[in-house]
Amino acid sequence: MQKYLTDNKDRFLNELLDLLRIPSVSADSKFKEDTRRAAEFVRQSIEDAGADWVKIFETPGHPIVYGEKIVNPAAPTVLIYGHYDVQPADPYELWDSPPFEPVIKNERIYARGACDDKGQFYMHIKALEMMISTKSLPCNVKIMIEGEEEVGSDHLGEFVKAHRDMLACDTILISDTSIIANDVPSIEVGLRGLTYLEVEVIGANRDLHSGVYGGAVANPINVLCEMIASLHDENGHITIPGFYDNVEELTADERTAMNEAPFDLEEYKQDLLIEDVKGEAGYTTIERTSIRPTLDVNGIWGGYIGEGAKTVLPSKAYAKISMRLVPNQTDKEIEEKFTKHFLSIAPPSVKVSVKPHHGGLPYVNPTDSIEYEAASLAMEESFGKKPIPTRGGGSIPIVALFEQELGRKSILMGFGLDIDALHSPNESYGLFNYYKGIETIPLFFKHYAALKKEE
Amino acid sequence: MQKYLTDNKDRFLNELLDLLRIPSVSADSKFKEDTRRAAEFVRQSIEDAGADWVKIFETPGHPIVYGEKIVNPAAPTVLIYGHYDVQPADPYELWDSPPFEPVIKNERIYARGACDDKGQFYMHIKALEMMISTKSLPCNVKIMIEGEEEVGSDHLGEFVKAHRDMLACDTILISDTSIIANDVPSIEVGLRGLTYLEVEVIGANRDLHSGVYGGAVANPINVLCEMIASLHDENGHITIPGFYDNVEELTADERTAMNEAPFDLEEYKQDLLIEDVKGEAGYTTIERTSIRPTLDVNGIWGGYIGEGAKTVLPSKAYAKISMRLVPNQTDKEIEEKFTKHFLSIAPPSVKVSVKPHHGGLPYVNPTDSIEYEAASLAMEESFGKKPIPTRGGGSIPIVALFEQELGRKSILMGFGLDIDALHSPNESYGLFNYYKGIETIPLFFKHYAALKKEE
């Protein structure tokens, strides 16, 4: 199998580059056609890999690509999940090279989606091709690649509910996460949930002259700033009533273990060019980004933002606000608590509305599961080192949904790195990581099949 | 003279509409050529009115148009000031008709600049034409129309300094303010000053994934909101140290007199569609918009502001912030105090910079001056009612500069109304006001010349 990989290295890379050239930005309707082209590309790739059948399933949003390879009804079945949609690429001017014209520099692929998630899910299609071509596929494989992960997987839930039998499996394998370093493999056993909302603050019924009305009429920008500022106290705690009610508190031992993961605060600050970190008092950076919930403004706008100066007292101001959740918070619960609180702190001089965007539940996978053991053995074999279990700060809402609808745990065997700049300009993915993933995935199938036999 | 006005009513209006069709937005460089066309239009109009000579003076920014009509070296000289540049028209989508395609609806002219200041300074050119054509100009007239008032008159200061002799005059007449109502004429004797700045807050060196870094790395939007929120206390007082040091406190009598001006809070709220006003505790709406300094955010932006949701932890956030000043604050003093304070409250986790845009000094003109008396008599004659002295909230920085450089007071005989929506979508100017201005201005010259004789 290693030989097959070596012989096809260049083709495996070029195919990924072709996929990265398609600007499948799910959040922006002007890329609707491109997103569909990406789905077609994925369908063709799965077919070429040797699947029994592949199909593009329509949804009210972007389509879902699904395919199967059933080698033996008695063998365990692994469902592979990934997403072909990507984050918006703006601000474009901050990219060193165009986001949808991939380039290879110092052994890295630079392009939007290089790691998240095109580079990672495509490893599975290539691994599948290898295993089928070399007649060494020990499990049945089902593969589902969606196009709305970056906008909250709005229609995947209904799809999974409607196709429970088709998707029936023993576990779900997902590569959409990171390892600590190329010489420090790790597996994410926890993910944060997400509640994402957009708020609108309206003052007067029209933009006003700041000289004629300033000081007497509420300025929606100032009010929005005051409301947002009040959402954290001086210790960085979130002030929304009941926000922490269901937060799972880890034991001292669990926290100690977690903080033993390799982490250098100075390097961290150096990489980001910051003088200091900022977060909830009483918790380390590792804890702040994994076991603690957060609240961040992802975007804000209002008034005159053009060149020069305009002395306007604007009528409206907006913000996109998201909260990362931890067990056992739920996105619905937090959405309700945020909305109730935010409306309650609005002064009578303005009108405030809150529009929910999307959300997802937090998730934790035990390290004593068969899928974890298989992933751990596979990585140990390919990296030559036993991986460390970590809890990530990101969210893959679908994982909680799988557990709920399919009754199966997901194993998050990702191969990215912190430096990949996901969601940022100059996103990249290491060639080492791409090929290491293609090498490791078949080992997961091997160990998983073996462990299931022993069950 | 009244006959001349009646005979030429339609032409006077059509000429103004032609001027309003030129998008002379000084803040935005993409309108540079249009702004120059407006200057040329003004030059031609002054020439056609019968001036001895007119010239376009170049500046590092937009040009200044200047012309003269000297009838008698012994007669008093009045300098007319106005500006042909206008505020940006965005948001365009909120206009009922295109901002630079003027339309007449219910006796009002709708267009950007209809009132501020094209409609108002053009009245002077038409009044000048009337007085010259009817051989009834009792004073020497100098007229200076600039193109950078909406961006802080950056180059007018140097120009005035460099042309003190050319601009020598007995008083300066300006129409760039409002009256209380068409049946309640008024004259502004006070103007607020202005300090306008732009602030930048930088967190990490790149946009980050809000899941991977959220909660540990400072979010520049959240930080900016906290910094802005902290600039006012719970009573609406501005918290910048020393901000109120030089604020002139009016006597109880002065405040009582000022609050006797016709004002209906319910109408005011109804017009703006707001449940409540918001401002500094202990002061009325009239006081908050005239004798008290203010701080407003005129624009804010950062992060993802496109369609849909992006879970980004942005690298940068920006805001445009302006402060209205009252006697005896100075724009430089407040610029320094704001900058010093704003930098001092920045947490170590971010980098903050403050860039000054422009400013202007506050101004007050005594009601016992000859020019005030002349304006009062002129309005009383044309409106049939003695005007009320008021203090406006807006700023005309140039007025303080005139006093400093030319040693002369300005008289603010404006004809606008609060409903004109200056700086807002659907700016308009009443036909009544336009013609009433053209009718009143010659009366000012008549009374001013007479009063100067009596001196």
mmCIF file of N, CA and C in Angstrom, chain B residues 161-204:
data_model
loop_
_atom_site.group_PDB
_atom_site.id
_atom_site.type_symbol
_atom_site.label_atom_id
_atom_site.label_comp_id
_atom_site.label_asym_id
_atom_site.label_seq_id
_atom_site.Cartn_x
_atom_site.Cartn_y
_atom_site.Cartn_z
ATOM 1 N N LYS B 161 -5.084 82.832 6.062
ATOM 2 C CA LYS B 161 -3.851 83.455 6.576
ATOM 3 C C LYS B 161 -3.115 84.132 5.432
ATOM 4 N N ALA B 162 -3.025 83.459 4.279
ATOM 5 C CA ALA B 162 -2.233 83.955 3.145
ATOM 6 C C ALA B 162 -2.925 85.093 2.394
ATOM 7 N N HIS B 163 -4.223 85.294 2.643
ATOM 8 C CA HIS B 163 -4.960 86.330 1.887
ATOM 9 C C HIS B 163 -5.725 87.276 2.800
ATOM 10 N N ARG B 164 -5.094 87.616 3.960
ATOM 11 C CA ARG B 164 -5.769 88.491 4.929
ATOM 12 C C ARG B 164 -6.248 89.786 4.281
ATOM 13 N N ASP B 165 -5.419 90.411 3.442
ATOM 14 C CA ASP B 165 -5.805 91.712 2.854
ATOM 15 C C ASP B 165 -6.967 91.541 1.889
ATOM 16 N N MET B 166 -6.869 90.536 1.032
ATOM 17 C CA MET B 166 -7.935 90.315 0.062
ATOM 18 C C MET B 166 -9.270 90.080 0.769
ATOM 19 N N LEU B 167 -9.211 89.370 1.907
ATOM 20 C CA LEU B 167 -10.447 88.989 2.612
ATOM 21 C C LEU B 167 -10.889 90.022 3.646
ATOM 22 N N ALA B 168 -10.131 91.102 3.785
ATOM 23 C CA ALA B 168 -10.463 92.133 4.782
ATOM 24 C C ALA B 168 -11.932 92.545 4.640
ATOM 25 N N CYS B 169 -12.647 92.615 5.770
ATOM 26 C CA CYS B 169 -14.086 92.905 5.722
ATOM 27 C C CYS B 169 -14.557 93.416 7.074
ATOM 28 N N ASP B 170 -15.835 93.836 7.133
ATOM 29 C CA ASP B 170 -16.400 94.307 8.403
ATOM 30 C C ASP B 170 -17.122 93.190 9.145
ATOM 31 N N THR B 171 -17.676 92.257 8.393
ATOM 32 C CA THR B 171 -18.313 91.106 9.019
ATOM 33 C C THR B 171 -18.404 89.969 7.998
ATOM 34 N N ILE B 172 -18.702 88.768 8.508
ATOM 35 C CA ILE B 172 -18.841 87.600 7.633
ATOM 36 C C ILE B 172 -20.280 87.101 7.744
ATOM 37 N N LEU B 173 -20.927 86.930 6.598
ATOM 38 C CA LEU B 173 -22.315 86.477 6.563
ATOM 39 C C LEU B 173 -22.362 85.028 6.062
ATOM 40 N N ILE B 174 -22.978 84.156 6.860
ATOM 41 C CA ILE B 174 -23.000 82.726 6.532
ATOM 42 C C ILE B 174 -24.415 82.174 6.663
ATOM 43 N N SER B 175 -24.851 81.433 5.651
ATOM 44 C CA SER B 175 -26.119 80.714 5.743
ATOM 45 C C SER B 175 -25.830 79.219 5.678
ATOM 46 N N ASP B 176 -25.680 78.593 6.841
ATOM 47 C CA ASP B 176 -25.393 77.160 6.897
ATOM 48 C C ASP B 176 -26.000 76.597 8.174
ATOM 49 N N THR B 177 -27.062 77.272 8.666
ATOM 50 C CA THR B 177 -27.708 76.876 9.918
ATOM 51 C C THR B 177 -29.228 76.874 9.711
ATOM 52 N N SER B 178 -29.960 76.630 10.797
ATOM 53 C CA SER B 178 -31.412 76.475 10.690
ATOM 54 C C SER B 178 -32.168 77.516 11.477
ATOM 55 N N ILE B 179 -33.457 77.655 11.139
ATOM 56 C CA ILE B 179 -34.389 78.426 11.961
ATOM 57 C C ILE B 179 -35.276 77.412 12.690
ATOM 58 N N ILE B 180 -35.953 77.862 13.746
ATOM 59 C CA ILE B 180 -36.770 76.937 14.549
ATOM 60 C C ILE B 180 -37.943 76.414 13.730
ATOM 61 N N ALA B 181 -38.609 77.289 13.005
ATOM 62 C CA ALA B 181 -39.728 76.897 12.142
ATOM 63 C C ALA B 181 -39.982 78.023 11.157
ATOM 64 N N ASN B 182 -40.735 77.731 10.098
ATOM 65 C CA ASN B 182 -40.971 78.764 9.092
ATOM 66 C C ASN B 182 -41.760 79.944 9.659
ATOM 67 N N ASP B 183 -42.466 79.715 10.760
ATOM 68 C CA ASP B 183 -43.170 80.844 11.394
ATOM 69 C C ASP B 183 -42.494 81.228 12.715
ATOM 70 N N VAL B 184 -41.325 80.656 12.968
ATOM 71 C CA VAL B 184 -40.540 81.029 14.157
ATOM 72 C C VAL B 184 -39.081 81.246 13.747
ATOM 73 N N PRO B 185 -38.789 82.391 13.113
ATOM 74 C CA PRO B 185 -37.419 82.642 12.664
ATOM 75 C C PRO B 185 -36.453 82.722 13.848
ATOM 76 N N SER B 186 -35.210 82.329 13.607
ATOM 77 C CA SER B 186 -34.204 82.381 14.667
ATOM 78 C C SER B 186 -32.827 82.577 14.046
ATOM 79 N N ILE B 187 -31.881 82.996 14.876
ATOM 80 C CA ILE B 187 -30.508 83.212 14.428
ATOM 81 C C ILE B 187 -29.575 82.492 15.393
ATOM 82 N N GLU B 188 -28.664 81.693 14.869
ATOM 83 C CA GLU B 188 -27.739 80.977 15.747
ATOM 84 C C GLU B 188 -26.623 81.889 16.199
ATOM 85 N N VAL B 189 -26.486 82.009 17.510
ATOM 86 C CA VAL B 189 -25.419 82.856 18.057
ATOM 87 C C VAL B 189 -24.295 82.000 18.642
ATOM 88 N N GLY B 190 -24.523 80.676 18.642
ATOM 89 C CA GLY B 190 -23.482 79.788 19.168
ATOM 90 C C GLY B 190 -23.378 78.531 18.337
ATOM 91 N N LEU B 191 -22.172 78.015 18.250
ATOM 92 C CA LEU B 191 -21.932 76.770 17.525
ATOM 93 C C LEU B 191 -21.022 75.898 18.368
ATOM 94 N N ARG B 192 -21.196 74.576 18.249
ATOM 95 C CA ARG B 192 -20.283 73.697 18.982
ATOM 96 C C ARG B 192 -19.032 73.443 18.147
ATOM 97 N N GLY B 193 -17.941 73.231 18.844
ATOM 98 C CA GLY B 193 -16.700 72.869 18.161
ATOM 99 C C GLY B 193 -16.683 71.381 17.907
ATOM 100 N N LEU B 194 -15.607 70.890 17.299
ATOM 101 C CA LEU B 194 -15.551 69.480 16.932
ATOM 102 C C LEU B 194 -14.130 68.925 17.007
ATOM 103 N N THR B 195 -14.026 67.725 17.581
ATOM 104 C CA THR B 195 -12.798 66.937 17.479
ATOM 105 C C THR B 195 -13.204 65.590 16.914
ATOM 106 N N TYR B 196 -12.575 65.191 15.800
ATOM 107 C CA TYR B 196 -12.965 63.945 15.109
ATOM 108 C C TYR B 196 -11.731 63.066 14.987
ATOM 109 N N LEU B 197 -11.854 61.820 15.467
ATOM 110 C CA LEU B 197 -10.704 60.913 15.430
ATOM 111 C C LEU B 197 -11.089 59.540 14.927
ATOM 112 N N GLU B 198 -10.091 58.789 14.506
ATOM 113 C CA GLU B 198 -10.314 57.399 14.120
ATOM 114 C C GLU B 198 -9.404 56.531 14.975
ATOM 115 N N VAL B 199 -9.973 55.476 15.568
ATOM 116 C CA VAL B 199 -9.175 54.608 16.433
ATOM 117 C C VAL B 199 -9.065 53.209 15.820
ATOM 118 N N GLU B 200 -7.939 52.578 16.074
ATOM 119 C CA GLU B 200 -7.675 51.235 15.568
ATOM 120 C C GLU B 200 -7.250 50.361 16.737
ATOM 121 N N VAL B 201 -7.865 49.191 16.865
ATOM 122 C CA VAL B 201 -7.489 48.239 17.906
ATOM 123 C C VAL B 201 -7.024 46.961 17.219
ATOM 124 N N ILE B 202 -5.783 46.557 17.497
ATOM 125 C CA ILE B 202 -5.225 45.360 16.870
ATOM 126 C C ILE B 202 -4.965 44.296 17.925
ATOM 127 N N GLY B 203 -5.486 43.091 17.677
ATOM 128 C CA GLY B 203 -5.235 41.954 18.573
ATOM 129 C C GLY B 203 -4.108 41.109 18.017
ATOM 130 N N ALA B 204 -4.433 39.898 17.588
ATOM 131 C CA ALA B 204 -3.421 39.017 17.007
ATOM 132 C C ALA B 204 -2.994 39.556 15.634
#
